[in-house]
Short mmCIF file of C-alpha atoms in Angstrom, two decimals:
data_model
loop_
_atom_site.label_atom_id
_atom_site.label_comp_id
_atom_site.label_asym_id
_atom_site.label_seq_id
_atom_site.Cartn_x
_atom_site.Cartn_y
_atom_site.Cartn_z
CA UNK A 834 -84.26 -64.84 -63.82
CA UNK A 835 -85.30 -61.04 -62.53
CA UNK A 836 -84.40 -58.57 -65.30
CA UNK A 837 -84.28 -54.91 -64.20
CA UNK A 838 -84.11 -51.77 -66.72
CA UNK A 839 -82.69 -48.03 -66.00
CA UNK A 840 -83.09 -44.82 -67.40
CA UNK A 841 -83.30 -44.99 -71.71
CA UNK A 842 -82.69 -48.93 -71.48
CA UNK A 843 -86.06 -49.15 -69.23
CA UNK A 844 -87.91 -46.61 -71.79
CA UNK A 845 -86.79 -48.66 -74.61
CA UNK A 846 -87.97 -51.86 -73.23
CA UNK A 847 -90.95 -50.46 -71.95
CA UNK A 848 -91.09 -51.71 -68.68
CA UNK A 849 -88.80 -51.34 -65.60
CA UNK A 850 -88.45 -55.13 -64.69
CA UNK A 851 -89.80 -58.51 -65.48
CA UNK A 852 -89.21 -62.14 -64.52
CA UNK A 853 -88.09 -64.55 -67.40
CA UNK A 854 -87.20 -67.97 -67.72
CA UNK A 855 -83.65 -68.12 -69.36
CA UNK A 856 -83.33 -70.81 -72.06
CA UNK A 857 -80.06 -73.15 -71.02
CA UNK A 858 -77.90 -71.87 -73.89
CA UNK A 859 -78.15 -68.27 -72.32
CA UNK A 860 -74.95 -68.79 -70.17
CA UNK A 861 -73.44 -65.18 -69.96
CA UNK A 862 -74.21 -61.45 -69.85
CA UNK A 863 -73.34 -60.95 -73.61
CA UNK A 864 -75.56 -64.22 -74.52
CA UNK A 865 -78.37 -62.61 -72.60
CA UNK A 866 -78.18 -59.67 -74.73
CA UNK A 867 -78.30 -61.34 -77.92
CA UNK A 868 -81.26 -63.46 -76.48
CA UNK A 869 -83.28 -60.70 -75.21
CA UNK A 870 -82.63 -58.57 -78.47
CA UNK A 871 -84.33 -61.15 -80.54
CA UNK A 872 -87.53 -61.13 -78.35
CA UNK A 873 -88.86 -58.11 -80.16
CA UNK A 874 -88.57 -54.67 -81.35
CA UNK A 875 -88.41 -53.08 -77.94
CA UNK A 876 -85.50 -55.03 -77.04
CA UNK A 877 -83.59 -54.67 -80.18
CA UNK A 878 -84.09 -50.90 -79.65
CA UNK A 879 -82.76 -51.28 -76.40
CA UNK A 880 -79.68 -53.01 -77.12
CA UNK A 881 -79.05 -51.71 -80.88
CA UNK A 882 -75.64 -50.37 -79.61
CA UNK A 883 -74.86 -52.96 -77.23
CA UNK A 884 -71.45 -51.13 -76.41
CA UNK A 885 -73.29 -48.24 -74.70
CA UNK A 886 -75.59 -50.66 -72.27
CA UNK A 887 -73.99 -51.71 -69.23
CA UNK A 888 -75.02 -54.69 -66.87
CA UNK A 889 -74.66 -55.54 -63.15
CA UNK A 890 -75.11 -59.02 -61.91
CA UNK A 891 -76.72 -58.96 -58.32
CA UNK A 892 -75.84 -55.17 -58.24
CA UNK A 893 -72.47 -55.93 -59.22
CA UNK A 894 -70.69 -54.29 -62.62
CA UNK A 895 -70.54 -57.20 -64.80
CA UNK A 896 -68.78 -57.52 -68.24
CA UNK A 897 -70.26 -59.36 -71.25
CA UNK A 898 -68.62 -62.73 -70.55
CA UNK A 899 -69.61 -62.61 -66.92
CA UNK A 900 -71.61 -66.12 -66.08
CA UNK A 901 -75.08 -65.51 -64.83
CA UNK A 902 -75.46 -68.98 -63.62
CA UNK A 903 -76.56 -68.12 -59.39
CA UNK A 904 -77.24 -64.22 -59.83
CA UNK A 905 -80.69 -63.53 -58.44
CA UNK A 906 -80.76 -60.16 -60.72
CA UNK A 907 -79.41 -58.87 -63.74
CA UNK A 908 -79.83 -55.05 -64.49
CA UNK A 909 -78.98 -53.28 -68.04
CA UNK A 910 -78.50 -49.48 -67.81
CA UNK A 911 -76.86 -46.67 -70.04
CA UNK A 912 -73.11 -45.56 -68.90
CA UNK A 913 -73.43 -43.86 -65.38
CA UNK A 914 -74.12 -39.88 -65.44
CA UNK A 915 -74.24 -39.36 -61.39
CA UNK A 916 -72.03 -36.98 -59.94
CA UNK B 1370 -65.30 -47.06 -42.00
CA UNK B 1371 -67.31 -44.94 -44.79
CA UNK B 1372 -70.39 -43.47 -44.28
CA UNK B 1373 -72.57 -43.81 -47.50
CA UNK B 1374 -76.07 -42.19 -48.11
CA UNK B 1375 -78.29 -41.98 -51.07
CA UNK B 1376 -81.45 -39.64 -50.75
CA UNK B 1377 -83.96 -37.73 -52.12
CA UNK B 1378 -83.75 -34.55 -49.65
CA UNK B 1379 -80.83 -32.20 -49.39
CA UNK B 1380 -78.06 -32.40 -46.98
CA UNK B 1381 -75.75 -30.17 -44.53
CA UNK B 1382 -72.57 -30.24 -46.43
CA UNK B 1383 -70.53 -28.52 -43.73
CA UNK B 1384 -72.10 -30.62 -40.82
CA UNK B 1385 -71.15 -33.63 -42.60
CA UNK B 1386 -67.68 -32.57 -43.50
CA UNK B 1387 -66.94 -31.19 -39.87
CA UNK B 1388 -68.61 -34.48 -38.16
CA UNK B 1389 -65.35 -36.33 -39.57
CA UNK B 1390 -62.80 -34.37 -37.42
CA UNK B 1391 -65.44 -33.34 -34.01
CA UNK B 1392 -64.16 -34.80 -30.87
CA UNK B 1393 -60.85 -35.96 -32.42
CA UNK B 1394 -57.21 -34.77 -31.92
CA UNK B 1395 -55.72 -36.94 -35.00
CA UNK B 1396 -57.20 -35.36 -37.94
CA UNK B 1397 -55.22 -32.81 -39.52
CA UNK B 1398 -56.83 -32.47 -42.59
CA UNK B 1399 -60.42 -32.43 -44.21
CA UNK B 1400 -60.83 -32.15 -47.97
CA UNK B 1401 -64.66 -31.98 -49.13
CA UNK B 1402 -66.44 -31.70 -52.41
CA UNK B 1403 -70.21 -30.52 -53.48
CA UNK B 1404 -71.44 -30.97 -56.53
CA UNK B 1405 -74.04 -28.56 -57.57
CA UNK B 1406 -76.72 -28.49 -60.39
CA UNK B 1407 -76.03 -25.81 -62.70
CA UNK B 1408 -78.71 -24.32 -65.11
CA UNK B 1409 -76.19 -24.33 -68.17
CA UNK B 1410 -76.74 -20.51 -68.95
CA UNK B 1411 -80.65 -20.43 -68.13
CA UNK B 1412 -81.30 -23.37 -70.37
CA UNK B 1413 -81.99 -26.11 -67.68
CA UNK B 1414 -85.04 -25.82 -65.22
CA UNK B 1415 -83.90 -29.10 -63.29
CA UNK B 1416 -82.05 -32.56 -63.36
CA UNK B 1417 -84.41 -35.59 -62.91
CA UNK B 1418 -81.96 -38.26 -61.25
CA UNK B 1419 -82.70 -41.64 -61.63
CA UNK B 1420 -80.68 -44.61 -59.36
CA UNK B 1421 -80.66 -48.30 -58.48
CA UNK B 1422 -81.73 -48.59 -55.49
CA UNK B 1423 -79.34 -51.12 -53.69
CA UNK B 1424 -76.80 -50.90 -56.05
CA UNK B 1425 -75.87 -47.05 -55.50
CA UNK B 1426 -75.47 -47.42 -51.91
CA UNK B 1427 -73.02 -50.55 -52.83
CA UNK B 1428 -71.18 -49.24 -55.40
CA UNK B 1429 -70.51 -45.87 -53.19
CA UNK B 1430 -69.14 -48.16 -50.48
CA UNK B 1431 -67.08 -50.10 -52.74
CA UNK B 1432 -65.36 -46.87 -53.74
CA UNK B 1433 -65.03 -45.63 -50.49
CA UNK B 1434 -63.49 -48.86 -49.59
CA UNK B 1435 -60.96 -48.80 -52.53
CA UNK B 1436 -59.90 -45.19 -51.06
CA UNK B 1437 -59.36 -46.33 -47.70
CA UNK B 1438 -57.16 -49.30 -48.92
CA UNK B 1439 -55.03 -47.02 -50.92
CA UNK B 1440 -54.65 -44.26 -48.37
CA UNK B 1441 -54.32 -44.03 -44.69
CA UNK B 1442 -57.67 -42.49 -44.16
CA UNK B 1443 -59.52 -41.46 -41.16
CA UNK B 1444 -63.03 -40.90 -42.10
CA UNK B 1445 -65.33 -41.17 -45.32
CA UNK B 1446 -68.32 -39.63 -46.13
CA UNK B 1447 -70.19 -40.00 -49.40
CA UNK B 1448 -73.81 -38.51 -49.93
CA UNK B 1449 -75.71 -38.64 -53.29
CA UNK B 1450 -79.28 -37.51 -53.90
CA UNK B 1451 -81.67 -38.91 -56.38
CA UNK B 1452 -85.13 -37.24 -58.02
CA UNK B 1453 -85.84 -33.82 -58.91
CA UNK B 1454 -82.87 -31.13 -58.41
CA UNK B 1455 -83.03 -27.75 -59.49
CA UNK B 1456 -80.08 -25.01 -60.33
CA UNK B 1457 -78.31 -24.28 -57.25
CA UNK B 1458 -79.01 -27.19 -55.23
CA UNK B 1459 -76.48 -29.71 -54.23
CA UNK B 1460 -76.24 -33.41 -56.08
CA UNK B 1461 -73.43 -35.02 -54.29
CA UNK B 1462 -71.00 -34.76 -51.73
CA UNK B 1463 -68.00 -36.45 -50.71
CA UNK B 1464 -65.25 -35.47 -47.60
CA UNK B 1465 -62.48 -37.34 -46.57
CA UNK B 1466 -60.34 -36.97 -43.28
CA UNK B 1467 -56.85 -38.12 -42.64
CA UNK B 1468 -53.41 -36.69 -40.58
CA UNK B 1469 -52.19 -34.98 -44.12
CA UNK B 1470 -53.72 -33.19 -46.38
CA UNK B 1471 -52.27 -35.01 -49.40
CA UNK B 1472 -53.95 -37.98 -48.96
CA UNK B 1473 -56.96 -35.89 -48.21
CA UNK B 1474 -57.17 -34.54 -51.42
CA UNK B 1475 -56.44 -37.08 -53.22
CA UNK B 1476 -58.80 -39.70 -52.00
CA UNK B 1477 -61.40 -37.06 -52.30
CA UNK B 1478 -60.71 -36.34 -55.91
CA UNK B 1479 -60.64 -40.02 -56.72
CA UNK B 1480 -64.17 -40.53 -54.66
CA UNK B 1481 -65.32 -38.25 -57.22
CA UNK B 1482 -64.01 -39.46 -60.20
CA UNK B 1483 -65.03 -43.13 -59.47
CA UNK B 1484 -68.76 -41.95 -58.38
CA UNK B 1485 -69.38 -40.46 -61.59
CA UNK B 1486 -67.95 -43.61 -63.71
CA UNK B 1487 -69.35 -46.25 -61.47
CA UNK B 1488 -72.28 -45.28 -59.41
CA UNK B 1489 -75.58 -46.03 -60.91
CA UNK B 1490 -76.91 -42.70 -61.26
CA UNK B 1491 -78.55 -41.28 -64.51
CA UNK B 1492 -79.50 -37.68 -65.46
CA UNK B 1493 -82.08 -36.57 -67.46
CA UNK B 1494 -82.30 -32.73 -68.22
CA UNK B 1495 -85.51 -30.82 -68.04
CA UNK B 1496 -85.06 -27.70 -70.10
CA UNK B 1497 -86.59 -24.30 -69.39
CA UNK B 1498 -88.93 -24.32 -72.10
CA UNK B 1499 -90.53 -27.33 -70.74
CA UNK B 1500 -89.29 -30.18 -72.97
CA UNK B 1501 -87.73 -33.10 -71.14
CA UNK B 1502 -84.53 -33.86 -72.69
CA UNK B 1503 -82.96 -37.06 -73.74
CA UNK B 1504 -80.51 -38.63 -70.71
CA UNK B 1505 -77.51 -36.94 -70.44
CA UNK B 1506 -74.61 -38.89 -72.53
CA UNK B 1507 -72.05 -39.97 -70.34
CA UNK B 1508 -68.87 -38.07 -71.14
CA UNK B 1509 -65.50 -39.91 -71.95
CA UNK B 1510 -63.57 -37.34 -69.72
CA UNK B 1511 -65.18 -38.87 -66.83
CA UNK B 1512 -64.17 -42.26 -67.64
CA UNK B 1513 -60.67 -40.85 -68.26
CA UNK B 1514 -60.83 -39.34 -64.74
CA UNK B 1515 -61.49 -42.64 -63.36
CA UNK B 1516 -58.89 -44.36 -65.18
CA UNK B 1517 -56.09 -42.27 -64.09
CA UNK B 1518 -56.46 -44.00 -60.99
CA UNK B 1519 -55.49 -47.40 -62.21
CA UNK B 1520 -58.99 -48.41 -62.14
CA UNK B 1521 -60.24 -51.46 -63.76
CA UNK B 1522 -63.25 -50.56 -66.09
CA UNK B 1523 -66.39 -50.80 -64.38
CA UNK C 465 -62.46 -11.99 -56.29
CA UNK C 466 -61.14 -13.86 -53.65
CA UNK C 467 -61.88 -13.45 -49.89
CA UNK C 468 -59.03 -13.80 -47.62
CA UNK C 469 -59.30 -13.33 -43.84
CA UNK C 470 -56.57 -13.40 -41.08
CA UNK C 471 -57.75 -13.91 -37.59
CA UNK C 472 -57.54 -15.27 -34.05
CA UNK C 473 -61.28 -16.38 -33.85
CA UNK C 474 -62.34 -19.68 -35.06
CA UNK C 475 -64.68 -19.94 -38.49
CA UNK C 476 -67.50 -21.76 -39.85
CA UNK C 477 -66.08 -23.67 -42.47
CA UNK C 478 -69.50 -24.96 -43.80
CA UNK C 479 -70.95 -21.52 -43.96
CA UNK C 480 -67.82 -20.75 -45.95
CA UNK C 481 -67.88 -22.78 -48.37
CA UNK C 482 -71.43 -22.56 -49.05
CA UNK C 483 -71.45 -19.10 -49.50
CA UNK C 484 -69.55 -19.36 -52.67
CA UNK C 485 -72.56 -21.12 -54.37
CA UNK C 486 -75.37 -19.36 -52.36
CA UNK C 487 -77.75 -17.76 -54.79
CA UNK C 488 -75.78 -18.82 -58.01
CA UNK C 489 -76.80 -21.16 -60.82
CA UNK C 490 -73.77 -21.33 -62.32
CA UNK C 491 -71.41 -22.97 -59.50
CA UNK C 492 -71.04 -26.64 -60.39
CA UNK C 493 -68.08 -27.54 -57.72
CA UNK C 494 -67.10 -26.29 -54.47
CA UNK C 495 -63.82 -27.92 -53.24
CA UNK C 496 -62.89 -27.02 -49.82
CA UNK C 497 -60.24 -27.54 -47.51
CA UNK C 498 -59.91 -27.51 -43.23
CA UNK C 499 -56.29 -28.11 -41.68
CA UNK C 500 -56.75 -28.82 -38.20
CA UNK C 501 -54.34 -29.00 -35.34
CA UNK C 502 -53.39 -32.55 -34.29
CA UNK C 503 -52.15 -33.59 -30.73
CA UNK C 504 -49.37 -35.66 -32.40
CA UNK C 505 -49.90 -38.88 -30.49
CA UNK C 506 -50.89 -37.06 -27.07
CA UNK C 507 -47.64 -34.96 -27.02
CA UNK C 508 -48.98 -31.45 -28.32
CA UNK C 509 -50.69 -29.34 -26.27
CA UNK C 510 -51.35 -26.43 -28.54
CA UNK C 511 -49.88 -24.77 -31.15
CA UNK C 512 -48.96 -21.13 -30.90
CA UNK C 513 -49.23 -19.49 -34.16
CA UNK C 514 -47.09 -16.37 -35.17
CA UNK C 515 -47.75 -14.22 -38.09
CA UNK C 516 -46.72 -11.02 -40.05
CA UNK C 517 -49.94 -8.92 -40.43
CA UNK C 518 -50.36 -7.03 -43.26
CA UNK C 519 -48.21 -9.53 -45.44
CA UNK C 520 -50.04 -12.32 -44.41
CA UNK C 521 -53.35 -11.08 -46.08
CA UNK C 522 -51.32 -9.68 -48.98
CA UNK C 523 -49.53 -12.80 -49.65
CA UNK C 524 -52.83 -15.11 -49.82
CA UNK C 525 -54.61 -12.54 -51.70
CA UNK C 526 -51.60 -13.16 -54.27
CA UNK C 527 -51.41 -16.59 -54.00
CA UNK C 528 -55.51 -16.56 -54.85
CA UNK C 529 -54.67 -14.31 -57.61
CA UNK C 530 -52.53 -16.87 -59.15
CA UNK C 531 -55.03 -19.33 -59.05
CA UNK C 532 -57.78 -17.50 -60.39
CA UNK C 533 -55.60 -16.49 -63.36
CA UNK C 534 -54.63 -20.29 -64.02
CA UNK C 535 -58.17 -21.64 -63.41
CA UNK C 536 -61.68 -20.24 -64.63
CA UNK C 537 -62.70 -19.85 -60.96
CA UNK C 538 -65.95 -18.36 -59.85
CA UNK C 539 -64.97 -17.79 -56.23
CA UNK C 540 -62.25 -18.40 -53.66
CA UNK C 541 -62.22 -18.26 -50.00
CA UNK C 542 -58.96 -18.48 -47.60
CA UNK C 543 -58.77 -18.01 -43.89
CA UNK C 544 -56.00 -18.51 -41.50
CA UNK C 545 -56.00 -18.27 -37.80
CA UNK C 546 -53.16 -17.26 -35.38
CA UNK C 547 -52.51 -17.30 -31.73
CA UNK C 548 -52.94 -20.34 -29.56
CA UNK C 549 -54.74 -23.25 -31.40
CA UNK C 550 -55.49 -26.44 -29.41
CA UNK C 551 -55.60 -30.23 -30.88
CA UNK C 552 -58.85 -30.88 -32.60
CA UNK C 553 -58.96 -26.93 -33.67
CA UNK C 554 -59.35 -25.28 -37.11
CA UNK C 555 -56.15 -23.88 -38.46
CA UNK C 556 -56.74 -22.93 -42.02
CA UNK C 557 -59.47 -22.94 -44.49
CA UNK C 558 -59.65 -22.79 -48.23
CA UNK C 559 -62.63 -23.23 -50.69
CA UNK C 560 -62.95 -22.48 -54.57
CA UNK C 561 -66.11 -22.76 -56.51
CA UNK C 562 -65.96 -23.31 -60.20
CA UNK C 563 -68.06 -24.65 -63.13
CA UNK C 564 -66.51 -28.10 -63.12
CA UNK C 565 -64.57 -30.39 -60.41
CA UNK C 566 -61.17 -30.70 -61.66
CA UNK C 567 -60.10 -27.07 -61.44
CA UNK C 568 -61.86 -26.71 -58.01
CA UNK C 569 -59.88 -29.50 -56.78
CA UNK C 570 -56.71 -28.50 -58.60
CA UNK C 571 -57.09 -24.65 -57.52
CA UNK C 572 -57.92 -25.63 -53.92
CA UNK C 573 -54.79 -27.89 -53.62
CA UNK C 574 -52.35 -25.41 -55.43
CA UNK C 575 -53.71 -22.82 -52.70
CA UNK C 576 -52.95 -24.65 -49.69
CA UNK C 577 -49.34 -25.49 -51.01
CA UNK C 578 -48.92 -21.91 -51.88
CA UNK C 579 -49.92 -21.09 -48.29
CA UNK C 580 -48.14 -23.34 -46.55
CA UNK C 581 -44.95 -22.52 -48.35
CA UNK C 582 -45.34 -18.62 -48.80
CA UNK C 583 -47.87 -17.46 -46.23
CA UNK C 584 -45.87 -15.79 -43.48
CA UNK C 585 -46.85 -17.84 -40.43
CA UNK C 586 -45.11 -19.66 -37.83
CA UNK C 587 -45.69 -22.40 -35.66
CA UNK C 588 -44.42 -22.95 -32.41
CA UNK C 589 -45.55 -26.36 -30.34
CA UNK C 590 -46.27 -26.05 -26.88
CA UNK C 591 -45.53 -29.53 -25.54
CA UNK C 592 -48.29 -31.76 -23.14
CA UNK C 593 -45.59 -31.58 -20.48
CA UNK C 594 -45.78 -28.02 -20.37
CA UNK C 595 -42.35 -27.29 -22.41
CA UNK C 596 -42.33 -24.75 -24.91
CA UNK C 597 -40.41 -26.37 -27.82
CA UNK C 598 -38.69 -24.34 -30.74
CA UNK C 599 -40.24 -23.57 -33.75
CA UNK C 600 -41.54 -25.90 -36.06
CA UNK C 601 -39.19 -26.45 -38.97
CA UNK C 602 -40.66 -25.91 -42.53
CA UNK C 603 -40.47 -29.66 -44.56
CA UNK C 604 -38.90 -29.79 -47.69
CA UNK C 605 -41.88 -31.66 -48.82
CA UNK C 606 -44.21 -28.34 -48.53
CA UNK C 607 -41.45 -26.57 -50.85
CA UNK C 608 -41.79 -29.55 -53.19
CA UNK C 609 -45.47 -29.42 -53.24
CA UNK C 610 -45.85 -25.62 -53.83
CA UNK C 611 -42.96 -26.39 -56.65
CA UNK C 612 -44.68 -28.87 -58.44
CA UNK C 613 -47.41 -26.03 -59.49
CA UNK C 614 -44.38 -24.63 -61.50
CA UNK C 615 -44.04 -21.77 -58.87
CA UNK C 616 -41.02 -19.36 -58.53
CA UNK C 617 -39.28 -19.82 -54.88
CA UNK C 618 -41.07 -17.44 -52.52
CA UNK D 1017 -35.29 1.92 -42.63
CA UNK D 1018 -37.64 0.02 -40.91
CA UNK D 1019 -36.68 -3.71 -39.90
CA UNK D 1020 -38.70 -6.31 -38.53
CA UNK D 1021 -38.03 -9.90 -37.25
CA UNK D 1022 -39.95 -12.74 -36.66
CA UNK D 1023 -40.23 -16.16 -34.88
CA UNK D 1024 -36.72 -17.45 -34.01
CA UNK D 1025 -35.22 -14.22 -35.97
CA UNK D 1026 -36.97 -11.87 -33.84
CA UNK D 1027 -35.89 -14.12 -30.49
CA UNK D 1028 -32.42 -14.22 -31.40
CA UNK D 1029 -32.05 -10.57 -32.39
CA UNK D 1030 -34.14 -9.89 -28.99
CA UNK D 1031 -36.34 -7.21 -30.55
CA UNK D 1032 -39.22 -7.52 -32.80
CA UNK D 1033 -38.58 -4.44 -34.82
CA UNK D 1034 -36.24 -1.44 -35.12
CA UNK D 1035 -35.38 1.71 -37.15
CA UNK D 1036 -31.65 1.85 -38.46
CA UNK D 1037 -29.75 4.08 -40.64
CA UNK D 1038 -27.96 1.89 -43.53
CA UNK D 1039 -24.73 3.04 -44.90
CA UNK D 1040 -24.68 3.47 -48.35
CA UNK D 1041 -22.80 0.71 -49.25
CA UNK D 1042 -25.84 -1.55 -48.05
CA UNK D 1043 -27.87 -1.64 -51.24
CA UNK D 1044 -29.26 -5.65 -51.24
CA UNK D 1045 -30.79 -7.94 -48.89
CA UNK D 1046 -27.84 -9.87 -48.89
CA UNK D 1047 -25.54 -6.69 -48.10
CA UNK D 1048 -28.02 -6.01 -45.25
CA UNK D 1049 -27.63 -9.47 -43.94
CA UNK D 1050 -23.67 -9.09 -44.06
CA UNK D 1051 -23.81 -5.42 -42.34
CA UNK D 1052 -26.51 -6.79 -39.70
CA UNK D 1053 -24.20 -10.05 -38.49
CA UNK D 1054 -21.49 -7.79 -38.04
CA UNK D 1055 -23.52 -5.56 -35.45
CA UNK D 1056 -23.25 -7.65 -32.42
CA UNK D 1057 -23.40 -11.44 -31.19
CA UNK D 1058 -27.38 -11.39 -31.23
CA UNK D 1059 -27.39 -10.35 -35.41
CA UNK D 1060 -24.57 -12.86 -35.74
CA UNK D 1061 -26.57 -15.69 -34.14
CA UNK D 1062 -29.69 -14.76 -35.99
CA UNK D 1063 -28.08 -15.02 -39.33
CA UNK D 1064 -25.40 -17.80 -38.54
CA UNK D 1065 -27.34 -19.96 -41.31
CA UNK D 1066 -28.34 -17.20 -43.67
CA UNK D 1067 -29.93 -20.03 -46.36
CA UNK D 1068 -32.34 -20.45 -43.41
CA UNK D 1069 -33.51 -16.84 -43.09
CA UNK D 1070 -36.15 -15.38 -45.67
CA UNK D 1071 -36.53 -11.76 -46.63
CA UNK D 1072 -39.27 -9.72 -47.37
CA UNK D 1073 -39.29 -5.52 -48.78
CA UNK D 1074 -42.42 -3.93 -48.04
CA UNK D 1075 -44.41 -7.25 -47.39
CA UNK D 1076 -43.30 -8.93 -50.58
CA UNK D 1077 -41.02 -11.79 -50.53
CA UNK D 1078 -37.30 -10.80 -51.55
CA UNK D 1079 -34.46 -12.60 -52.55
CA UNK D 1080 -30.81 -11.83 -51.75
CA UNK D 1081 -30.00 -9.65 -54.68
CA UNK D 1082 -33.18 -7.63 -54.37
CA UNK D 1083 -32.39 -3.80 -54.03
CA UNK D 1084 -33.62 -2.45 -50.65
CA UNK D 1085 -33.63 1.63 -51.96
CA UNK D 1086 -37.03 2.63 -51.81
CA UNK D 1087 -38.45 0.04 -49.65
CA UNK D 1088 -40.13 1.29 -46.01
CA UNK D 1089 -39.87 -1.79 -44.30
CA UNK D 1090 -37.60 -5.13 -44.65
CA UNK D 1091 -38.35 -8.38 -42.57
CA UNK D 1092 -36.42 -11.18 -41.90
CA UNK D 1093 -38.08 -14.40 -40.78
CA UNK D 1094 -37.44 -18.44 -40.60
CA UNK D 1095 -39.20 -20.46 -43.79
CA UNK D 1096 -42.94 -20.32 -43.14
CA UNK D 1097 -44.93 -23.01 -41.37
CA UNK D 1098 -48.49 -22.04 -41.65
CA UNK D 1099 -51.29 -24.10 -43.28
#
């Protein structure tokens, strides 16, 4: 699974993207956040306040309960501040 | 059909707005909006705007399609810049053409509210004293502005 | 200070809107609007716009001053043409500059509503078959649009 | 008193402006409309539906009860259709 990070999520994780094999118990966006948070301090820091992190599946905004099977790309980022 | 562009370079807002009516005789109203970078009382040297390539365009097109589904619009253009933007420079543009002014104003304002709440752009402030500040926090007011159109949460 | 113009000749809406932000670093938002002459499904050859010289400018300035009293605006421009105007041509323009987008949109829309209800201009339709139609009747919708801002009757 | 007429009020009255000496009993805009309506068929026609005629005193919108003493210019016109 391709994971992409933006803005301070990217800075905290320490990379802008990576490819990871997800274990079978990770089925939703919420599961993925929990699993990533256990992978190291950088991830734990990025997701320490999970409510402030948004997600997208294949470039469409996704809620925590969205199923990631079939997606090519999951992105995590802070609330948008464009405009 | 909406025109959506995400680009580093500046744009000509007047030309973009006029293009929606050019050669037409059914357009009665063009409402347009330009968002500029402010210097916040002299403390801001520049904004650094990061975006999610691909998703930014897609989300702007979805927002435009929602406006087109809600009102009888003749044309919609939305442009958002990324990269380093200095005070006084243009950041974002929306324009809407329709037969009557009510829907042009409403759609332009909805587009801006939705863009701010949903389009994947993130601002970082570079201060006049050279420090790079943290990322600009999203304003609850922006989510509230988007919510008043009956939008689902992004 | 608002800029108000009543003129026979066309105007450059993009230039007028951009002028409100040019050289400034405190403008965050410019909302603008252009009203065009529609051909009403091919039946309209032109509009003939009569106005009350002197009062037209004065009333537009009063309307702009009311917007400036209501919101913290940085600049306001309003232009209204008179004379013979063909389908596809511009009739009216308003633009508002402010720090934030909410007041720019609200003020621009209020200005248009007030202009339509209060500025002394009268349209006559010249039909495609050459007949000069009677004067366009005022729409109750326009008075209602002005009334929603809490305006006194003109 | 200078009187000015616009749009179909002008067409019905048959002139765009005129100078008239008003009798002392004409003190308000409403009085002036009644007085003008009695001056001839053209005026009667222009003011046949008084609710559709607007007035201005010295280029400021005026209601029927507005006192015209001191004004230099009274204008009559249909509801505005600009914009």
